Amino acid sequence: MKALKIFVMALLMIFIAQGKTFAEMPEISAGETYFDIFRGAYVLKGDVHVAVNNHGFQATVTADEAIVNVSKQKCWADGNVNFTHGDINFSCQHAYLEWQPRTAKVIGDVKFKNKNSVAIDSDTAIFNWQDKIVDFYGKVTLDGKEYQHVRYNVVKDKILARDKTFKAPKVTIPSAD
């Protein structure tokens, strides 16, 4: 149960300010939860679902599976990863979160939507949750136009850069083993 809370907190820190505590216990469910002693990590499989209410901030995180290594402060989520908060929906196929550099790398069919303003699709993205800035890379689609890079401030709901040509970093997710 503690691993699930850490998984939720890591994903939520992508979209909310650090330091906030949960007002209510998150609703957490997964088909299978166990500790893999060889990896030193908690493994969550099958319909991972977390619903959070933090002083009125309500969000839902889902994934097919996740691995949370508490000692290394890292989380891997795979398959239909989805985060929903109010008008914001963010989804991808694979996500990798690291607590110390405060970053999240996402790969595969990345979709970010704010129902009131912007929709961005890309191959990959890197989110720095301290600065609240997302860099989208690869084939990036925004307002029906294609770019190689788009930079977006989540808090200010503002596009910071649109680059038609850009030498993007290779975004990879390391193995959880």
Tab-separated table of N, CA, C and O in Angstrom, residues 72-175:
chain	number	residue	atom	x	y	z
A	72	LYS	N	15.815	3.827	-4.559
A	72	LYS	CA	16.409	4.584	-5.671
A	72	LYS	C	15.567	5.802	-6.041
A	72	LYS	O	15.968	6.603	-6.867
A	73	GLN	N	14.393	5.911	-5.471
A	73	GLN	CA	13.454	7.002	-5.730
A	73	GLN	C	13.146	7.141	-7.224
A	73	GLN	O	13.275	8.193	-7.819
A	74	LYS	N	12.700	6.016	-7.789
A	74	LYS	CA	12.363	5.968	-9.211
A	74	LYS	C	11.081	5.178	-9.408
A	74	LYS	O	10.754	4.290	-8.626
A	75	CYS	N	10.362	5.514	-10.473
A	75	CYS	CA	9.118	4.827	-10.791
A	75	CYS	C	9.035	4.614	-12.300
A	75	CYS	O	9.319	5.532	-13.074
A	76	TRP	N	8.635	3.414	-12.700
A	76	TRP	CA	8.394	3.081	-14.095
A	76	TRP	C	6.919	2.716	-14.228
A	76	TRP	O	6.415	1.903	-13.459
A	77	ALA	N	6.220	3.305	-15.163
A	77	ALA	CA	4.815	2.960	-15.412
A	77	ALA	C	4.698	2.594	-16.887
A	77	ALA	O	5.250	3.273	-17.750
A	78	ASP	N	3.990	1.532	-17.177
A	78	ASP	CA	3.874	1.049	-18.549
A	78	ASP	C	2.442	0.721	-18.910
A	78	ASP	O	1.670	0.231	-18.102
A	79	GLY	N	2.143	0.993	-20.176
A	79	GLY	CA	0.866	0.606	-20.749
A	79	GLY	C	-0.282	1.506	-20.355
A	79	GLY	O	-0.700	1.515	-19.210
A	80	ASN	N	-0.745	2.268	-21.304
A	80	ASN	CA	-1.918	3.111	-21.100
A	80	ASN	C	-1.829	3.980	-19.856
A	80	ASN	O	-2.753	4.064	-19.061
A	81	VAL	N	-0.684	4.643	-19.681
A	81	VAL	CA	-0.486	5.548	-18.548
A	81	VAL	C	-1.346	6.785	-18.797
A	81	VAL	O	-1.276	7.391	-19.862
A	82	ASN	N	-2.151	7.158	-17.806
A	82	ASN	CA	-3.076	8.278	-17.972
A	82	ASN	C	-3.196	9.055	-16.663
A	82	ASN	O	-3.331	8.461	-15.592
A	83	PHE	N	-3.143	10.382	-16.761
A	83	PHE	CA	-3.333	11.269	-15.621
A	83	PHE	C	-4.440	12.250	-15.981
A	83	PHE	O	-4.382	12.896	-17.022
A	84	THR	N	-5.445	12.348	-15.122
A	84	THR	CA	-6.545	13.272	-15.363
A	84	THR	C	-6.729	14.164	-14.149
A	84	THR	O	-6.772	13.673	-13.006
A	85	HIS	N	-6.818	15.462	-14.399
A	85	HIS	CA	-7.081	16.444	-13.347
A	85	HIS	C	-7.908	17.568	-13.953
A	85	HIS	O	-7.428	18.297	-14.815
A	86	GLY	N	-9.145	17.659	-13.551
A	86	GLY	CA	-10.006	18.716	-14.080
A	86	GLY	C	-10.049	18.684	-15.590
A	86	GLY	O	-10.419	17.684	-16.194
A	87	ASP	N	-9.637	19.781	-16.210
A	87	ASP	CA	-9.647	19.891	-17.665
A	87	ASP	C	-8.385	19.352	-18.322
A	87	ASP	O	-8.255	19.391	-19.536
A	88	ILE	N	-7.435	18.875	-17.528
A	88	ILE	CA	-6.154	18.403	-18.076
A	88	ILE	C	-6.131	16.885	-18.145
A	88	ILE	O	-6.491	16.201	-17.188
A	89	ASN	N	-5.687	16.373	-19.291
A	89	ASN	CA	-5.498	14.945	-19.473
A	89	ASN	C	-4.141	14.742	-20.129
A	89	ASN	O	-3.838	15.363	-21.135
A	90	PHE	N	-3.325	13.875	-19.538
A	90	PHE	CA	-1.996	13.588	-20.053
A	90	PHE	C	-1.865	12.081	-20.147
A	90	PHE	O	-2.153	11.375	-19.184
A	91	SER	N	-1.480	11.567	-21.327
A	91	SER	CA	-1.353	10.127	-21.477
A	91	SER	C	-0.129	9.767	-22.309
A	91	SER	O	0.384	10.579	-23.069
A	92	CYS	N	0.337	8.527	-22.131
A	92	CYS	CA	1.475	8.002	-22.885
A	92	CYS	C	1.498	6.486	-22.705
A	92	CYS	O	0.673	5.920	-21.991
A	93	GLN	N	2.466	5.836	-23.316
A	93	GLN	CA	2.608	4.386	-23.162
A	93	GLN	C	3.596	4.004	-22.068
A	93	GLN	O	3.437	2.991	-21.405
A	94	HIS	N	4.652	4.817	-21.888
A	94	HIS	CA	5.697	4.502	-20.905
A	94	HIS	C	6.111	5.783	-20.190
A	94	HIS	O	6.337	6.810	-20.838
A	95	ALA	N	6.255	5.698	-18.877
A	95	ALA	CA	6.694	6.853	-18.100
A	95	ALA	C	7.785	6.423	-17.130
A	95	ALA	O	7.749	5.316	-16.580
A	96	TYR	N	8.756	7.316	-16.922
A	96	TYR	CA	9.855	7.068	-15.995
A	96	TYR	C	10.051	8.322	-15.154
A	96	TYR	O	10.300	9.394	-15.689
A	97	LEU	N	9.904	8.194	-13.837
A	97	LEU	CA	10.007	9.333	-12.940
A	97	LEU	C	11.199	9.163	-12.011
A	97	LEU	O	11.413	8.074	-11.476
A	98	GLU	N	11.934	10.243	-11.818
A	98	GLU	CA	13.051	10.258	-10.881
A	98	GLU	C	12.823	11.398	-9.903
A	98	GLU	O	12.665	12.548	-10.307
A	99	TRP	N	12.826	11.078	-8.604
A	99	TRP	CA	12.555	12.091	-7.594
A	99	TRP	C	13.664	13.139	-7.523
A	99	TRP	O	13.375	14.321	-7.426
A	100	GLN	N	14.951	12.720	-7.504
A	100	GLN	CA	16.041	13.658	-7.261
A	100	GLN	C	16.222	14.716	-8.354
A	100	GLN	O	16.289	15.884	-8.033
A	101	PRO	N	16.314	14.361	-9.619
A	101	PRO	CA	16.387	15.445	-10.607
A	101	PRO	C	15.020	16.061	-10.896
A	101	PRO	O	14.912	16.998	-11.666
A	102	ARG	N	13.967	15.497	-10.263
A	102	ARG	CA	12.597	15.998	-10.421
A	102	ARG	C	12.158	16.025	-11.880
A	102	ARG	O	11.695	17.036	-12.386
A	103	THR	N	12.326	14.888	-12.534
A	103	THR	CA	11.953	14.803	-13.936
A	103	THR	C	11.091	13.570	-14.204
A	103	THR	O	11.140	12.591	-13.475
A	104	ALA	N	10.340	13.688	-15.269
A	104	ALA	CA	9.564	12.566	-15.776
A	104	ALA	C	9.823	12.489	-17.274
A	104	ALA	O	9.745	13.496	-17.973
A	105	LYS	N	10.173	11.303	-17.748
A	105	LYS	CA	10.356	11.067	-19.182
A	105	LYS	C	9.190	10.203	-19.625
A	105	LYS	O	8.870	9.201	-18.982
A	106	VAL	N	8.567	10.596	-20.729
A	106	VAL	CA	7.442	9.821	-21.252
A	106	VAL	C	7.672	9.528	-22.729
A	106	VAL	O	8.201	10.353	-23.464
A	107	ILE	N	7.277	8.331	-23.124
A	107	ILE	CA	7.528	7.858	-24.482
A	107	ILE	C	6.281	7.159	-25.009
A	107	ILE	O	5.600	6.437	-24.276
A	108	GLY	N	6.038	7.346	-26.293
A	108	GLY	CA	5.006	6.575	-26.975
A	108	GLY	C	3.627	7.175	-26.929
A	108	GLY	O	3.001	7.191	-25.885
A	109	ASP	N	3.212	7.686	-28.058
A	109	ASP	CA	1.855	8.206	-28.217
A	109	ASP	C	1.498	9.202	-27.104
A	109	ASP	O	0.471	9.093	-26.452
A	110	VAL	N	2.395	10.160	-26.898
A	110	VAL	CA	2.223	11.169	-25.847
A	110	VAL	C	1.126	12.142	-26.262
A	110	VAL	O	1.159	12.701	-27.347
A	111	LYS	N	0.172	12.335	-25.362
A	111	LYS	CA	-0.941	13.255	-25.629
A	111	LYS	C	-1.177	14.102	-24.385
A	111	LYS	O	-1.379	13.572	-23.306
A	112	PHE	N	-1.147	15.404	-24.589
A	112	PHE	CA	-1.449	16.345	-23.518
A	112	PHE	C	-2.619	17.192	-23.970
A	112	PHE	O	-2.580	17.761	-25.059
A	113	LYS	N	-3.649	17.275	-23.140
A	113	LYS	CA	-4.830	18.056	-23.523
A	113	LYS	C	-5.317	18.880	-22.347
A	113	LYS	O	-5.501	18.358	-21.258
A	114	ASN	N	-5.510	20.140	-22.606
A	114	ASN	CA	-6.205	21.021	-21.688
A	114	ASN	C	-7.473	21.408	-22.429
A	114	ASN	O	-7.411	22.094	-23.445
A	115	LYS	N	-8.607	20.963	-21.969
A	115	LYS	CA	-9.865	21.150	-22.695
A	115	LYS	C	-10.156	22.607	-23.014
A	115	LYS	O	-10.840	22.913	-23.967
A	116	ASN	N	-9.621	23.510	-22.214
A	116	ASN	CA	-9.900	24.932	-22.411
A	116	ASN	C	-8.912	25.638	-23.328
A	116	ASN	O	-9.160	26.770	-23.733
A	117	SER	N	-7.766	24.998	-23.648
A	117	SER	CA	-6.804	25.767	-24.432
A	117	SER	C	-5.970	24.980	-25.433
A	117	SER	O	-6.017	25.254	-26.608
A	118	VAL	N	-5.215	24.011	-25.003
A	118	VAL	CA	-4.193	23.442	-25.864
A	118	VAL	C	-4.252	21.919	-25.904
A	118	VAL	O	-4.644	21.285	-24.928
A	119	ALA	N	-3.858	21.355	-27.056
A	119	ALA	CA	-3.690	19.913	-27.218
A	119	ALA	C	-2.356	19.708	-27.925
A	119	ALA	O	-2.104	20.301	-28.970
A	120	ILE	N	-1.492	18.898	-27.327
A	120	ILE	CA	-0.167	18.644	-27.893
A	120	ILE	C	0.033	17.139	-27.954
A	120	ILE	O	-0.136	16.443	-26.955
A	121	ASP	N	0.385	16.628	-29.135
A	121	ASP	CA	0.734	15.217	-29.320
A	121	ASP	C	2.199	15.150	-29.711
A	121	ASP	O	2.684	16.006	-30.456
A	122	SER	N	2.903	14.121	-29.223
A	122	SER	CA	4.312	13.981	-29.577
A	122	SER	C	4.757	12.531	-29.432
A	122	SER	O	4.018	11.690	-28.923
A	123	ASP	N	5.997	12.295	-29.864
A	123	ASP	CA	6.588	10.961	-29.705
A	123	ASP	C	7.108	10.776	-28.285
A	123	ASP	O	6.954	9.717	-27.690
A	124	THR	N	7.764	11.832	-27.754
A	124	THR	CA	8.345	11.783	-26.415
A	124	THR	C	8.186	13.141	-25.736
A	124	THR	O	7.895	14.141	-26.394
A	125	ALA	N	8.428	13.152	-24.436
A	125	ALA	CA	8.406	14.407	-23.692
A	125	ALA	C	9.227	14.246	-22.412
A	125	ALA	O	9.365	13.136	-21.890
A	126	ILE	N	9.753	15.367	-21.940
A	126	ILE	CA	10.440	15.402	-20.649
A	126	ILE	C	9.798	16.521	-19.836
A	126	ILE	O	9.689	17.649	-20.307
A	127	PHE	N	9.386	16.182	-18.620
A	127	PHE	CA	8.755	17.158	-17.753
A	127	PHE	C	9.626	17.411	-16.538
A	127	PHE	O	10.027	16.482	-15.853
A	128	ASN	N	9.937	18.675	-16.288
A	128	ASN	CA	10.650	19.084	-15.090
A	128	ASN	C	9.599	19.628	-14.136
A	128	ASN	O	9.053	20.699	-14.364
A	129	TRP	N	9.260	18.870	-13.083
A	129	TRP	CA	8.147	19.290	-12.252
A	129	TRP	C	8.535	20.365	-11.247
A	129	TRP	O	7.672	20.945	-10.600
A	130	GLN	N	9.803	20.700	-11.131
A	130	GLN	CA	10.164	21.847	-10.302
A	130	GLN	C	9.843	23.147	-11.044
A	130	GLN	O	9.275	24.072	-10.478
A	131	ASP	N	10.195	23.189	-12.335
A	131	ASP	CA	9.946	24.386	-13.147
A	131	ASP	C	8.565	24.379	-13.788
A	131	ASP	O	8.139	25.377	-14.345
A	132	LYS	N	7.881	23.223	-13.779
A	132	LYS	CA	6.559	23.048	-14.399
A	132	LYS	C	6.606	23.263	-15.911
A	132	LYS	O	5.691	23.795	-16.509
A	133	ILE	N	7.713	22.855	-16.522
A	133	ILE	CA	7.925	22.999	-17.960
A	133	ILE	C	7.979	21.615	-18.606
A	133	ILE	O	8.667	20.724	-18.127
A	134	VAL	N	7.246	21.457	-19.723
A	134	VAL	CA	7.286	20.214	-20.499
A	134	VAL	C	7.906	20.513	-21.857
A	134	VAL	O	7.512	21.460	-22.530
A	135	ASP	N	8.883	19.681	-22.253
A	135	ASP	CA	9.451	19.748	-23.597
A	135	ASP	C	8.966	18.538	-24.363
A	135	ASP	O	9.222	17.393	-23.961
A	136	PHE	N	8.255	18.775	-25.454
A	136	PHE	CA	7.744	17.715	-26.318
A	136	PHE	C	8.688	17.577	-27.512
A	136	PHE	O	9.081	18.579	-28.104
A	137	TYR	N	9.038	16.329	-27.889
A	137	TYR	CA	10.008	16.081	-28.951
A	137	TYR	C	9.475	15.087	-29.977
A	137	TYR	O	8.544	14.344	-29.722
A	138	GLY	N	10.171	15.064	-31.117
A	138	GLY	CA	9.839	14.121	-32.184
A	138	GLY	C	8.855	14.757	-33.137
A	138	GLY	O	8.962	15.932	-33.481
A	139	LYS	N	7.882	13.979	-33.535
A	139	LYS	CA	6.791	14.523	-34.351
A	139	LYS	C	5.785	15.132	-33.367
A	139	LYS	O	5.020	14.426	-32.715
A	140	VAL	N	5.831	16.454	-33.244
A	140	VAL	CA	4.981	17.165	-32.297
A	140	VAL	C	3.888	17.884	-33.073
A	140	VAL	O	4.170	18.616	-34.014
A	141	THR	N	2.651	17.690	-32.664
A	141	THR	CA	1.526	18.345	-33.320
A	141	THR	C	0.870	19.303	-32.330
A	141	THR	O	0.505	18.912	-31.214
A	142	LEU	N	0.722	20.556	-32.782
A	142	LEU	CA	0.086	21.602	-31.986
A	142	LEU	C	-0.714	22.487	-32.928
A	142	LEU	O	-0.172	22.956	-33.929
A	143	ASP	N	-1.963	22.682	-32.642
A	143	ASP	CA	-2.841	23.519	-33.475
A	143	ASP	C	-2.833	23.092	-34.946
A	143	ASP	O	-2.833	23.920	-35.846
A	144	GLY	N	-2.771	21.779	-35.198
A	144	GLY	CA	-2.788	21.258	-36.556
A	144	GLY	C	-1.486	21.417	-37.314
A	144	GLY	O	-1.410	21.061	-38.484
A	145	LYS	N	-0.454	21.942	-36.666
A	145	LYS	CA	0.854	22.133	-37.302
A	145	LYS	C	1.865	21.204	-36.660
A	145	LYS	O	1.764	20.875	-35.477
A	146	GLU	N	2.864	20.810	-37.484
A	146	GLU	CA	3.885	19.905	-36.976
A	146	GLU	C	5.163	20.655	-36.643
A	146	GLU	O	5.582	21.565	-37.366
A	147	TYR	N	5.775	20.222	-35.535
A	147	TYR	CA	7.042	20.782	-35.063
A	147	TYR	C	7.943	19.633	-34.642
A	147	TYR	O	7.492	18.498	-34.500
A	148	GLN	N	9.210	19.951	-34.389
A	148	GLN	CA	10.112	18.955	-33.826
A	148	GLN	C	10.277	19.158	-32.319
A	148	GLN	O	10.745	18.270	-31.617
A	149	HIS	N	9.880	20.336	-31.851
A	149	HIS	CA	9.980	20.636	-30.420
A	149	HIS	C	8.948	21.696	-30.051
A	149	HIS	O	8.782	22.683	-30.757
A	150	VAL	N	8.278	21.459	-28.936
A	150	VAL	CA	7.384	22.459	-28.348
A	150	VAL	C	7.669	22.481	-26.854
A	150	VAL	O	7.748	21.426	-26.211
A	151	ARG	N	7.803	23.672	-26.293
A	151	ARG	CA	8.015	23.856	-24.853
A	151	ARG	C	6.773	24.530	-24.285
A	151	ARG	O	6.302	25.520	-24.826
A	152	TYR	N	6.271	23.968	-23.172
A	152	TYR	CA	4.998	24.421	-22.618
A	152	TYR	C	5.099	24.585	-21.106
A	152	TYR	O	5.610	23.700	-20.407
A	153	ASN	N	4.596	25.694	-20.575
A	153	ASN	CA	4.524	25.932	-19.142
A	153	ASN	C	3.139	25.508	-18.673
A	153	ASN	O	2.138	26.123	-19.044
A	154	VAL	N	3.088	24.479	-17.853
A	154	VAL	CA	1.818	23.902	-17.415
A	154	VAL	C	1.051	24.864	-16.508
A	154	VAL	O	-0.157	25.018	-16.639
A	155	VAL	N	1.753	25.524	-15.595
A	155	VAL	CA	1.090	26.408	-14.636
A	155	VAL	C	0.525	27.649	-15.324
A	155	VAL	O	-0.609	28.047	-15.087
A	156	LYS	N	1.319	28.260	-16.186
A	156	LYS	CA	0.887	29.485	-16.863
A	156	LYS	C	0.048	29.205	-18.103
A	156	LYS	O	-0.460	30.137	-18.716
A	157	ASP	N	-0.067	27.916	-18.481
A	157	ASP	CA	-0.811	27.529	-19.680
A	157	ASP	C	-0.320	28.345	-20.875
A	157	ASP	O	-1.102	28.989	-21.578
A	158	LYS	N	0.995	28.285	-21.087
A	158	LYS	CA	1.604	29.120	-22.120
A	158	LYS	C	2.635	28.327	-22.931
A	158	LYS	O	3.488	27.647	-22.367
A	159	ILE	N	2.545	28.454	-24.260
A	159	ILE	CA	3.549	27.868	-25.152
A	159	ILE	C	4.779	28.768	-25.105
A	159	ILE	O	4.689	29.969	-25.362
A	160	LEU	N	5.927	28.195	-24.772
A	160	LEU	CA	7.158	28.973	-24.656
A	160	LEU	C	8.027	28.890	-25.906
A	160	LEU	O	8.818	29.799	-26.156
A	161	ALA	N	7.901	27.791	-26.669
A	161	ALA	CA	8.709	27.638	-27.887
A	161	ALA	C	8.009	26.685	-28.840
A	161	ALA	O	7.358	25.726	-28.421
A	162	ARG	N	8.164	26.970	-30.147
A	162	ARG	CA	7.678	26.110	-31.237
A	162	ARG	C	8.804	26.054	-32.249
A	162	ARG	O	9.074	27.043	-32.916
A	163	ASP	N	9.457	24.916	-32.359
A	163	ASP	CA	10.604	24.791	-33.255
A	163	ASP	C	10.316	23.788	-34.358
A	163	ASP	O	10.052	22.620	-34.092
A	164	LYS	N	10.402	24.268	-35.602
A	164	LYS	CA	10.203	23.370	-36.759
A	164	LYS	C	11.432	22.498	-36.977
A	164	LYS	O	11.322	21.369	-37.440
A	165	THR	N	12.617	23.033	-36.679
A	165	THR	CA	13.846	22.242	-36.732
A	165	THR	C	14.491	22.323	-35.358
A	165	THR	O	14.606	23.399	-34.768
A	166	PHE	N	14.881	21.171	-34.852
A	166	PHE	CA	15.416	21.129	-33.492
A	166	PHE	C	16.169	19.826	-33.313
A	166	PHE	O	15.670	18.761	-33.686
A	167	LYS	N	17.354	19.897	-32.754
A	167	LYS	CA	18.123	18.685	-32.467
A	167	LYS	C	17.719	18.199	-31.080
A	167	LYS	O	18.240	18.649	-30.067
A	168	ALA	N	16.779	17.315	-31.042
A	168	ALA	CA	16.206	16.837	-29.784
A	168	ALA	C	17.110	15.801	-29.129
A	168	ALA	O	17.758	15.010	-29.818
A	169	PRO	N	17.117	15.779	-27.809
A	169	PRO	CA	17.849	14.713	-27.119
A	169	PRO	C	17.109	13.387	-27.297
A	169	PRO	O	15.890	13.378	-27.485
A	170	LYS	N	17.843	12.302	-27.238
A	170	LYS	CA	17.211	10.981	-27.323
A	170	LYS	C	16.602	10.669	-25.960
A	170	LYS	O	17.307	10.628	-24.955
A	171	VAL	N	15.321	10.512	-25.940
A	171	VAL	CA	14.614	10.232	-24.694
A	171	VAL	C	14.484	8.710	-24.563
A	171	VAL	O	13.837	8.072	-25.385
A	172	THR	N	15.113	8.167	-23.542
A	172	THR	CA	15.054	6.728	-23.304
A	172	THR	C	14.666	6.464	-21.856
A	172	THR	O	14.909	7.276	-20.969
A	173	ILE	N	14.087	5.317	-21.650
A	173	ILE	CA	13.717	4.893	-20.309
A	173	ILE	C	14.599	3.696	-19.962
A	173	ILE	O	14.590	2.694	-20.658
A	174	PRO	N	15.376	3.814	-18.888
A	174	PRO	CA	16.249	2.702	-18.510
A	174	PRO	C	15.433	1.507	-17.995
A	174	PRO	O	14.287	1.656	-17.579
A	175	SER	N	16.060	0.376	-18.007
A	175	SER	CA	15.418	-0.831	-17.516
A	175	SER	C	15.214	-0.735	-16.010
A	175	SER	O	16.033	-0.175	-15.287
